[in-house]
Amino acid sequence: ILSKLIYSRIIFPSSKLKTLELSKKFIEQPNFEYQHILRALEVISKESDFIQSELYKNSIKNSKRNDKILFYDCTNYYFEIEEDDDFRKYGKSKEHRPNPIIGMGLFLDGDGIPLAFNNFPGNQNEQVTLKPLEEKIINDFGNSEFVVCTDAGLSSNINKKFNNKGNRKFVTTQSLKKLKGFLTEWSLDLTKGWKLPGSDKTFNISKLREDENLIKQYYNKIFYKERWIKEDGIEQRLIITFSPKYQEYQKKIRQKQINRAEKIIENNPKKIRSNNENDPKRFIETITTTSNGEVANENHHSIDNNKIAEEAKYDGLYAVCTNLEDDVQDIININRRRWEIEESFRIMKSDFLARPVNLSREDRIKAHFMTCFISLFIYRLLERKLDYKYTSSQILETLRNMTMLEQKGLGFEPEYERTDITDDLHDIFNFNTDLEMVSYKKMKKIFSNIEK
């Protein structure tokens, strides 16, 4: 049942009832009914910790794991229900939906392969979810020496202190605007102290920032400056980076938002109010008094150039805190790979249709996400075996199109088109099903090898 739930999540993502129907399209037919799936979900939920630890141990036997660098982040999943319960709670939805949600914390290893996960009520603070899952990795996986990389939202002082012990380290993003005043001032000083990794030469970033020729020359370079600071009793290294490429990206995004703000002023001034720091309406200034200080008869709206200038000060700048003493370039490279965990969440939500969840019992909900986690785990391993040559949509579309037509008494005839991906899959897994009729005996041998 578990294998069918996993294969179906990748190839035919749907509800559990629909999964039973669609799994009949597999050559290996299901030998269970819907009620058996529900009972299996209870077992899967109960054995969640065991399954995760065994996945890790078995994966080590089959391939090398980059488990010295771990990435952690959280997301949430909505339920199409009106009232919450003990597990599905109203909280801040990542998708801005007004539905009860549950959270998911996910660890990936340094190669982007899923390592461990947990679920928690939708109203729970994400920061407190990191430590328990780390402890499970330490105790159940036997892995106690690693670097944890998170975003700023998960970098609480408690989490930093936990990863400032033994052989554990942390790398976490830092909001420049939330630094102490003197540190923010130091970070925004572009005139001195800036270096390129591997070079002792210093640079004046303020000159580079506005010079189009210099921007082109150093477009793909990352400058940095650093200092050790002591925050809440923790000695940590504050690294500020500047990237011309990132600067141009931020300027481009902001200009699009300014253009949208101008259209709002022109077409829909009644909807000026904004409570979101990323909303284009934050660039709109509303004047409610006359030049004499009297209340105006009507509001006047315009683009707030002071707001634009204030945000522009941070263009291209990025901050990281760490207790590592490694080379700056190595730390930058670690942090730059955080995008993989966001992509993993996207695959689960968009490609594997992990939400909305059509289950109500907590144990069955947790089992659902266990099958999503294992599906992601298997997909990521497959992606690595394919040397990351193809996009997720290319791989998944190929798998979903690899259909066979059964010729009664003879075997199976391929109905799919041969491509570079199918050739690579056949080479990697040492079988071929697209050149000729596959006899029942040969197909049985293929399945036997898969089980091994």
Short mmCIF file of C-alpha atoms in Angstrom, two decimals:
data_model
loop_
_atom_site.label_atom_id
_atom_site.label_comp_id
_atom_site.label_asym_id
_atom_site.label_seq_id
_atom_site.Cartn_x
_atom_site.Cartn_y
_atom_site.Cartn_z
CA ILE A 1 0.00 0.00 0.00
CA LEU A 2 2.81 2.41 0.88
CA SER A 3 4.55 1.82 -2.44
CA LYS A 4 1.33 2.48 -4.36
CA LEU A 5 0.73 5.68 -2.37
CA ILE A 6 4.24 6.86 -3.20
CA TYR A 7 4.22 5.96 -6.91
CA SER A 8 0.75 7.45 -7.30
CA ARG A 9 1.77 10.67 -5.54
CA ILE A 10 4.50 11.14 -8.14
CA ILE A 11 2.62 9.96 -11.23
CA PHE A 12 -1.12 10.28 -10.46
CA PRO A 13 -1.34 12.77 -7.53
CA SER A 14 -4.89 12.74 -6.18
CA SER A 15 -7.06 11.84 -3.19
CA LYS A 16 -6.66 8.49 -1.47
CA LEU A 17 -9.89 7.16 -2.99
CA LYS A 18 -8.85 8.29 -6.46
CA THR A 19 -5.37 6.84 -5.86
CA LEU A 20 -6.85 3.37 -5.50
CA GLU A 21 -8.63 3.74 -8.85
CA LEU A 22 -5.63 5.21 -10.68
CA SER A 23 -3.16 2.70 -9.25
CA LYS A 24 -4.98 0.07 -11.30
CA LYS A 25 -3.16 1.61 -14.27
CA PHE A 26 0.11 0.19 -12.93
CA ILE A 27 1.32 -3.12 -14.33
CA GLU A 28 1.49 -4.39 -10.73
CA GLN A 29 -2.17 -4.28 -9.75
CA PRO A 30 -3.26 -3.24 -6.22
CA ASN A 31 -4.51 -6.11 -4.05
CA PHE A 32 -6.25 -4.00 -1.41
CA GLU A 33 -9.39 -1.89 -0.92
CA TYR A 34 -9.98 1.68 0.24
CA GLN A 35 -10.51 0.73 3.89
CA HIS A 36 -7.10 -0.94 3.86
CA ILE A 37 -5.52 2.36 2.76
CA LEU A 38 -7.07 4.13 5.74
CA ARG A 39 -5.78 1.48 8.13
CA ALA A 40 -2.34 1.68 6.52
CA LEU A 41 -2.27 5.45 7.07
CA GLU A 42 -2.65 4.88 10.81
CA VAL A 43 0.36 2.53 10.82
CA ILE A 44 2.46 4.89 8.67
CA SER A 45 1.74 7.76 11.06
CA LYS A 46 2.58 5.68 14.13
CA GLU A 47 5.89 4.56 12.62
CA SER A 48 6.87 7.98 11.23
CA ASP A 49 10.13 8.33 13.19
CA PHE A 50 11.18 4.76 12.39
CA ILE A 51 10.45 5.21 8.66
CA GLN A 52 12.47 8.41 8.47
CA SER A 53 15.47 6.94 10.27
CA GLU A 54 15.39 3.78 8.10
CA LEU A 55 15.18 5.87 4.93
CA TYR A 56 18.30 7.72 6.03
CA LYS A 57 20.21 4.55 6.96
CA ASN A 58 19.25 2.74 3.76
CA SER A 59 20.13 5.75 1.61
CA ILE A 60 23.64 5.79 3.11
CA LYS A 61 24.08 2.17 2.05
CA ASN A 62 23.15 3.01 -1.54
CA SER A 63 24.76 6.42 -2.03
CA LYS A 64 26.84 9.03 -0.26
CA ARG A 65 24.87 11.63 1.72
CA ASN A 66 26.11 15.19 2.19
CA ASP A 67 24.78 15.28 5.75
CA LYS A 68 27.31 17.74 7.17
CA ILE A 69 25.32 20.67 5.79
CA LEU A 70 21.59 20.78 6.51
CA PHE A 71 18.98 23.23 5.27
CA TYR A 72 15.82 23.85 7.29
CA ASP A 73 12.68 25.78 6.48
CA CYS A 74 8.94 25.67 7.11
CA THR A 75 5.79 25.99 5.06
CA ASN A 76 2.11 25.29 5.64
CA TYR A 77 -0.79 23.55 3.93
CA TYR A 78 -4.43 24.58 3.93
CA PHE A 79 -7.63 22.60 4.44
CA GLU A 80 -10.90 23.52 2.79
CA ILE A 81 -12.84 23.60 6.05
CA GLU A 82 -14.49 26.43 7.97
CA GLU A 83 -13.73 25.48 11.58
CA ASP A 84 -10.35 24.58 13.04
CA ASP A 85 -9.59 21.77 15.51
CA ASP A 86 -6.70 20.71 17.75
CA PHE A 87 -4.34 20.21 14.78
CA ARG A 88 -5.69 22.24 11.88
CA LYS A 89 -5.48 25.80 13.15
CA TYR A 90 -5.96 29.30 11.80
CA GLY A 91 -2.54 30.85 11.27
CA LYS A 92 -0.52 32.92 8.83
CA SER A 93 -0.93 31.06 5.53
CA LYS A 94 1.99 31.16 3.08
CA GLU A 95 -0.63 31.28 0.32
CA HIS A 96 -2.73 33.96 2.04
CA ARG A 97 -5.77 31.70 2.23
CA PRO A 98 -8.42 32.17 4.96
CA ASN A 99 -8.46 28.47 5.88
CA PRO A 100 -7.15 26.41 8.81
CA ILE A 101 -3.61 25.20 8.17
CA ILE A 102 -0.95 22.85 9.49
CA GLY A 103 2.78 23.50 9.32
CA MET A 104 5.63 21.42 7.96
CA GLY A 105 9.29 21.72 8.92
CA LEU A 106 11.68 20.13 6.43
CA PHE A 107 15.39 19.30 6.55
CA LEU A 108 17.36 18.77 3.35
CA ASP A 109 20.96 17.62 3.19
CA GLY A 110 23.67 19.55 1.39
CA ASP A 111 22.69 17.98 -1.96
CA GLY A 112 19.02 18.89 -1.63
CA ILE A 113 17.92 15.35 -0.67
CA PRO A 114 15.18 15.25 2.02
CA LEU A 115 16.47 14.16 5.40
CA ALA A 116 13.67 14.58 7.96
CA PHE A 117 10.40 16.44 8.50
CA ASN A 118 7.71 17.11 11.06
CA ASN A 119 4.18 18.49 11.15
CA PHE A 120 2.83 20.94 13.69
CA PRO A 121 -0.39 22.92 14.37
CA GLY A 122 -0.92 25.87 12.06
CA ASN A 123 -0.82 28.46 14.82
CA GLN A 124 2.53 27.32 16.26
CA ASN A 125 5.59 29.54 16.03
CA GLU A 126 7.93 28.08 13.40
CA GLN A 127 11.04 28.94 15.41
CA VAL A 128 10.30 26.33 18.09
CA THR A 129 10.05 23.50 15.52
CA LEU A 130 13.75 23.42 14.64
CA LYS A 131 15.24 22.08 17.88
CA PRO A 132 12.97 18.98 18.29
CA LEU A 133 13.61 17.86 14.71
CA GLU A 134 17.34 18.40 15.09
CA GLU A 135 17.29 16.30 18.25
CA LYS A 136 15.58 13.53 16.29
CA ILE A 137 18.34 13.65 13.67
CA ILE A 138 20.97 13.48 16.41
CA ASN A 139 19.32 10.62 18.32
CA ASP A 140 17.65 8.54 15.60
CA PHE A 141 20.05 9.12 12.71
CA GLY A 142 23.27 9.12 14.71
CA ASN A 143 24.34 12.37 13.07
CA SER A 144 25.57 15.02 15.51
CA GLU A 145 28.10 17.00 13.48
CA PHE A 146 26.57 19.40 10.96
CA VAL A 147 25.96 23.00 9.92
CA VAL A 148 22.33 24.18 9.95
CA CYS A 149 21.38 26.83 7.40
CA THR A 150 18.11 28.74 7.88
CA ASP A 151 16.48 32.00 6.93
CA ALA A 152 16.13 34.94 9.33
CA GLY A 153 12.64 33.92 10.45
CA LEU A 154 13.99 30.74 12.05
CA SER A 155 17.16 32.19 13.55
CA SER A 156 15.99 32.72 17.13
CA ASN A 157 18.56 33.14 19.88
CA ILE A 158 17.52 29.76 21.32
CA ASN A 159 18.17 28.03 18.00
CA LYS A 160 21.54 29.74 17.61
CA LYS A 161 22.58 28.70 21.12
CA PHE A 162 21.51 25.11 20.43
CA ASN A 163 23.71 25.07 17.33
CA ASN A 164 26.60 26.71 19.15
CA LYS A 165 27.36 23.53 21.09
CA GLY A 166 29.39 20.41 20.37
CA ASN A 167 30.09 19.92 16.68
CA ARG A 168 27.04 21.86 15.46
CA LYS A 169 27.26 25.20 13.68
CA PHE A 170 24.80 27.63 12.10
CA VAL A 171 24.55 29.86 9.04
CA THR A 172 21.51 32.10 9.01
CA THR A 173 20.35 35.14 7.08
CA GLN A 174 20.12 38.39 8.99
CA SER A 175 17.82 41.34 8.37
CA LEU A 176 19.94 44.46 7.94
CA LYS A 177 17.07 46.61 9.17
CA LYS A 178 16.88 44.66 12.45
CA LEU A 179 20.54 45.04 13.37
CA LYS A 180 21.54 47.41 16.13
CA GLY A 181 21.95 50.98 14.90
CA PHE A 182 25.73 51.06 14.78
CA LEU A 183 25.83 47.72 12.93
CA THR A 184 23.29 48.90 10.36
CA GLU A 185 25.37 52.05 9.87
CA TRP A 186 28.52 49.94 9.43
CA SER A 187 26.72 47.63 6.98
CA LEU A 188 25.50 50.53 4.83
CA ASP A 189 28.91 52.16 4.66
CA LEU A 190 29.94 51.34 1.10
CA THR A 191 33.16 53.33 1.08
CA LYS A 192 35.60 51.07 2.92
CA GLY A 193 36.36 47.55 4.07
CA TRP A 194 34.89 45.71 1.08
CA LYS A 195 36.77 42.76 -0.44
CA LEU A 196 36.39 40.04 -3.02
CA PRO A 197 36.84 36.43 -1.81
CA GLY A 198 40.39 35.31 -2.38
CA SER A 199 41.74 38.86 -2.69
CA ASP A 200 43.29 41.28 -0.17
CA LYS A 201 42.40 44.33 -2.26
CA THR A 202 39.70 46.65 -0.86
CA PHE A 203 36.95 48.29 -2.90
CA ASN A 204 34.77 51.38 -2.70
CA ILE A 205 31.33 49.99 -3.47
CA SER A 206 29.69 53.43 -3.60
CA LYS A 207 31.63 54.15 -6.84
CA LEU A 208 30.77 50.77 -8.32
CA ARG A 209 27.09 51.04 -7.44
CA GLU A 210 26.24 53.78 -9.94
CA ASP A 211 28.85 53.16 -12.63
CA GLU A 212 27.32 51.09 -15.44
CA ASN A 213 30.72 50.00 -16.74
CA LEU A 214 31.83 48.79 -13.31
CA ILE A 215 28.49 47.04 -12.78
CA LYS A 216 29.02 45.12 -16.02
CA GLN A 217 32.63 44.33 -15.08
CA TYR A 218 31.73 42.95 -11.64
CA TYR A 219 28.18 41.81 -12.42
CA ASN A 220 28.64 38.21 -11.25
CA LYS A 221 31.01 39.01 -8.38
CA ILE A 222 30.09 39.09 -4.70
CA PHE A 223 31.88 41.58 -2.47
CA TYR A 224 31.90 41.27 1.30
CA LYS A 225 33.00 42.73 4.60
CA GLU A 226 32.81 41.10 7.99
CA ARG A 227 33.23 41.51 11.72
CA TRP A 228 32.70 39.45 14.85
CA ILE A 229 29.86 40.56 17.09
CA LYS A 230 28.43 39.39 20.38
CA GLU A 231 24.63 39.19 20.37
CA ASP A 232 22.72 37.83 23.40
CA GLY A 233 25.81 36.05 24.68
CA ILE A 234 26.73 34.40 21.35
CA GLU A 235 29.96 35.16 19.50
CA GLN A 236 29.08 35.21 15.83
CA ARG A 237 30.44 36.42 12.55
CA LEU A 238 28.43 39.05 10.68
CA ILE A 239 29.10 38.91 6.94
CA ILE A 240 27.65 41.59 4.67
CA THR A 241 27.72 40.90 0.95
CA PHE A 242 27.11 43.15 -2.04
CA SER A 243 26.19 41.80 -5.46
CA PRO A 244 25.74 44.06 -8.52
CA LYS A 245 23.52 41.36 -10.01
CA TYR A 246 21.33 41.30 -6.90
CA GLN A 247 21.23 45.10 -6.90
CA GLU A 248 19.94 45.22 -10.46
CA TYR A 249 17.38 42.53 -9.66
CA GLN A 250 16.04 44.49 -6.67
CA LYS A 251 15.90 47.72 -8.68
CA LYS A 252 13.97 45.97 -11.44
CA ILE A 253 11.45 44.46 -9.02
CA ARG A 254 10.94 47.78 -7.22
CA GLN A 255 10.42 49.67 -10.48
CA LYS A 256 7.68 47.23 -11.46
CA GLN A 257 6.04 47.81 -8.07
CA ILE A 258 6.32 51.59 -8.48
CA ASN A 259 4.64 51.29 -11.89
CA ARG A 260 1.82 49.30 -10.28
CA ALA A 261 1.51 51.91 -7.52
CA GLU A 262 1.18 54.67 -10.14
CA LYS A 263 -1.65 52.73 -11.83
CA ILE A 264 -3.40 52.32 -8.48
CA ILE A 265 -3.23 56.10 -7.88
CA GLU A 266 -4.64 56.69 -11.34
CA ASN A 267 -7.31 53.98 -11.49
CA ASN A 268 -8.26 52.89 -7.99
CA PRO A 269 -7.22 55.43 -5.31
CA LYS A 270 -9.84 54.11 -2.85
CA LYS A 271 -7.72 50.99 -2.33
CA ILE A 272 -4.54 52.74 -1.30
CA ARG A 273 -4.24 51.30 2.20
CA SER A 274 -1.62 48.57 2.62
CA ASN A 275 -0.51 46.46 5.56
CA ASN A 276 2.03 44.35 3.65
CA GLU A 277 5.68 45.43 3.55
CA ASN A 278 6.01 44.01 0.01
CA ASP A 279 2.83 45.59 -1.34
CA PRO A 280 3.38 48.12 -4.16
CA LYS A 281 1.03 50.49 -2.30
CA ARG A 282 3.79 51.10 0.27
CA PHE A 283 5.28 53.55 -2.25
CA ILE A 284 2.16 55.71 -2.24
CA GLU A 285 2.14 58.84 -0.09
CA THR A 286 -1.23 60.24 0.97
CA ILE A 287 -1.51 63.95 1.80
CA THR A 288 -4.53 64.75 3.98
CA THR A 289 -3.81 68.40 4.85
CA THR A 290 -3.31 71.62 2.90
CA SER A 291 -0.09 73.66 2.85
CA ASN A 292 -1.57 75.70 5.72
CA GLY A 293 -1.97 72.61 7.87
CA GLU A 294 -5.75 72.48 7.50
CA VAL A 295 -7.68 69.30 6.74
CA ALA A 296 -8.02 68.94 2.98
CA ASN A 297 -11.36 68.42 1.31
CA GLU A 298 -9.98 65.39 -0.47
CA ASN A 299 -6.88 63.20 -0.18
CA HIS A 300 -4.02 63.60 -2.63
CA HIS A 301 -1.86 60.64 -3.55
CA SER A 302 1.62 60.58 -5.03
CA ILE A 303 4.70 58.36 -5.21
CA ASP A 304 6.76 58.61 -2.02
CA ASN A 305 10.30 59.28 -3.28
CA ASN A 306 11.68 59.26 0.27
CA LYS A 307 10.41 55.70 0.70
CA ILE A 308 12.03 54.68 -2.59
CA ALA A 309 15.36 56.25 -1.60
CA GLU A 310 15.26 54.56 1.81
CA GLU A 311 14.75 51.10 0.27
CA ALA A 312 17.35 51.75 -2.43
CA LYS A 313 20.03 52.05 0.27
CA TYR A 314 19.79 48.29 0.77
CA ASP A 315 19.97 47.32 -2.91
CA GLY A 316 22.42 44.51 -3.54
CA LEU A 317 23.17 44.02 0.15
CA TYR A 318 22.68 40.77 2.03
CA ALA A 319 23.63 39.76 5.57
CA VAL A 320 24.54 36.41 7.11
CA CYS A 321 25.38 35.47 10.69
CA THR A 322 27.42 32.37 11.49
CA ASN A 323 29.67 30.81 14.10
CA LEU A 324 31.75 29.15 11.38
CA GLU A 325 35.34 30.25 10.88
CA ASP A 326 35.49 28.86 7.34
CA ASP A 327 36.43 30.79 4.22
CA VAL A 328 33.89 33.48 3.34
CA GLN A 329 33.28 32.01 -0.11
CA ASP A 330 32.37 28.65 1.42
CA ILE A 331 29.84 30.31 3.73
CA ILE A 332 28.35 32.30 0.84
CA ASN A 333 28.05 29.09 -1.19
CA ILE A 334 26.23 27.33 1.65
CA ASN A 335 23.71 30.12 2.02
CA ARG A 336 23.11 30.42 -1.73
CA ARG A 337 21.75 26.86 -1.84
CA ARG A 338 18.77 27.61 0.40
CA TRP A 339 16.67 27.92 -2.77
CA GLU A 340 16.55 24.13 -3.00
CA ILE A 341 14.28 23.82 -0.01
CA GLU A 342 11.87 26.35 -1.53
CA GLU A 343 11.88 24.31 -4.72
CA SER A 344 11.13 21.16 -2.70
CA PHE A 345 8.07 22.82 -1.19
CA ARG A 346 6.99 23.92 -4.66
CA ILE A 347 7.31 20.38 -6.03
CA MET A 348 5.23 18.96 -3.18
CA LYS A 349 2.53 21.61 -3.53
CA SER A 350 2.37 22.02 -7.30
CA ASP A 351 3.65 18.77 -8.84
CA PHE A 352 2.62 16.30 -6.12
CA LEU A 353 -0.61 18.20 -5.23
CA ALA A 354 0.02 17.81 -1.50
CA ARG A 355 -2.74 20.32 -0.75
CA PRO A 356 -5.57 20.82 -0.11
CA VAL A 357 -5.63 17.76 2.14
CA ASN A 358 -8.86 15.77 2.02
CA LEU A 359 -8.39 14.05 5.39
CA SER A 360 -9.57 15.02 8.87
CA ARG A 361 -7.90 12.72 11.41
CA GLU A 362 -4.52 13.89 12.63
CA ASP A 363 -2.80 10.52 12.21
CA ARG A 364 -4.03 10.15 8.63
CA ILE A 365 -2.98 13.72 7.82
CA LYS A 366 0.52 13.04 9.14
CA ALA A 367 0.67 9.81 7.11
CA HIS A 368 -0.34 11.75 3.99
CA PHE A 369 2.65 14.04 4.44
CA MET A 370 4.88 11.06 5.11
CA THR A 371 3.98 9.71 1.66
CA CYS A 372 4.65 13.17 0.18
CA PHE A 373 8.01 13.28 1.97
CA ILE A 374 9.05 9.83 0.70
CA SER A 375 7.88 10.74 -2.81
CA LEU A 376 10.04 13.87 -2.72
CA PHE A 377 12.93 11.80 -1.35
CA ILE A 378 12.67 9.28 -4.23
CA TYR A 379 12.22 12.01 -6.83
CA ARG A 380 15.30 13.91 -5.59
CA LEU A 381 17.40 10.73 -5.71
CA LEU A 382 16.21 10.14 -9.26
CA GLU A 383 17.03 13.72 -10.18
CA ARG A 384 20.58 13.22 -8.86
CA LYS A 385 21.01 9.94 -10.76
CA LEU A 386 20.03 11.89 -13.89
CA ASP A 387 22.88 14.35 -13.09
CA TYR A 388 20.41 17.23 -12.73
CA LYS A 389 20.19 17.47 -16.53
CA TYR A 390 16.41 17.88 -16.65
CA THR A 391 13.75 20.05 -15.03
CA SER A 392 11.18 18.58 -12.65
CA SER A 393 8.42 19.05 -15.25
CA GLN A 394 10.47 17.17 -17.87
CA ILE A 395 11.16 14.26 -15.55
CA LEU A 396 7.62 13.97 -14.19
CA GLU A 397 6.01 14.30 -17.62
CA THR A 398 8.28 11.54 -18.92
CA LEU A 399 7.41 9.21 -16.03
CA ARG A 400 3.69 9.87 -16.49
CA ASN A 401 3.88 9.15 -20.22
CA MET A 402 5.81 5.85 -19.94
CA THR A 403 2.76 3.68 -20.63
CA MET A 404 2.70 0.06 -21.83
CA LEU A 405 -0.04 -1.77 -23.73
CA GLU A 406 -0.65 -5.33 -22.58
CA GLN A 407 -0.93 -7.84 -25.41
CA LYS A 408 -2.73 -10.79 -23.84
CA GLY A 409 -0.59 -13.90 -23.79
CA LEU A 410 2.46 -12.11 -25.20
CA GLY A 411 3.54 -9.35 -22.83
CA PHE A 412 3.74 -5.55 -22.90
CA GLU A 413 4.23 -3.22 -25.86
CA PRO A 414 5.67 0.31 -25.29
CA GLU A 415 3.28 3.16 -26.08
CA TYR A 416 5.60 6.02 -25.15
CA GLU A 417 8.04 7.97 -27.27
CA ARG A 418 11.73 7.34 -26.81
CA THR A 419 13.61 10.44 -25.56
CA ASP A 420 16.94 11.34 -23.98
CA ILE A 421 15.35 11.00 -20.56
CA THR A 422 13.96 7.52 -21.22
CA ASP A 423 17.36 6.45 -22.58
CA ASP A 424 19.05 7.76 -19.43
CA LEU A 425 16.50 6.02 -17.20
CA HIS A 426 17.07 2.72 -18.96
CA ASP A 427 20.85 3.08 -18.69
CA ILE A 428 20.75 4.03 -15.01
CA PHE A 429 18.40 1.24 -13.93
CA ASN A 430 19.67 -1.38 -16.36
CA PHE A 431 16.49 -2.29 -18.19
CA ASN A 432 14.84 -1.37 -21.47
CA THR A 433 11.16 -1.28 -22.33
CA ASP A 434 10.98 0.87 -25.45
CA LEU A 435 12.61 -1.21 -28.19
CA GLU A 436 10.46 -4.32 -28.40
CA MET A 437 7.71 -6.35 -26.81
CA VAL A 438 8.53 -7.05 -23.15
CA SER A 439 7.57 -10.59 -22.17
CA TYR A 440 5.83 -11.36 -18.88
CA LYS A 441 8.97 -13.14 -17.69
CA LYS A 442 11.22 -10.18 -18.48
CA MET A 443 8.82 -7.71 -16.84
CA LYS A 444 8.70 -9.89 -13.73
CA LYS A 445 12.52 -9.82 -13.62
CA ILE A 446 12.50 -6.00 -13.90
CA PHE A 447 10.17 -5.77 -10.91
CA SER A 448 12.31 -8.23 -8.97
CA ASN A 449 15.40 -6.06 -9.53
CA ILE A 450 13.48 -2.93 -8.48
CA GLU A 451 12.51 -4.55 -5.20
CA LYS A 452 16.18 -5.28 -4.48
#
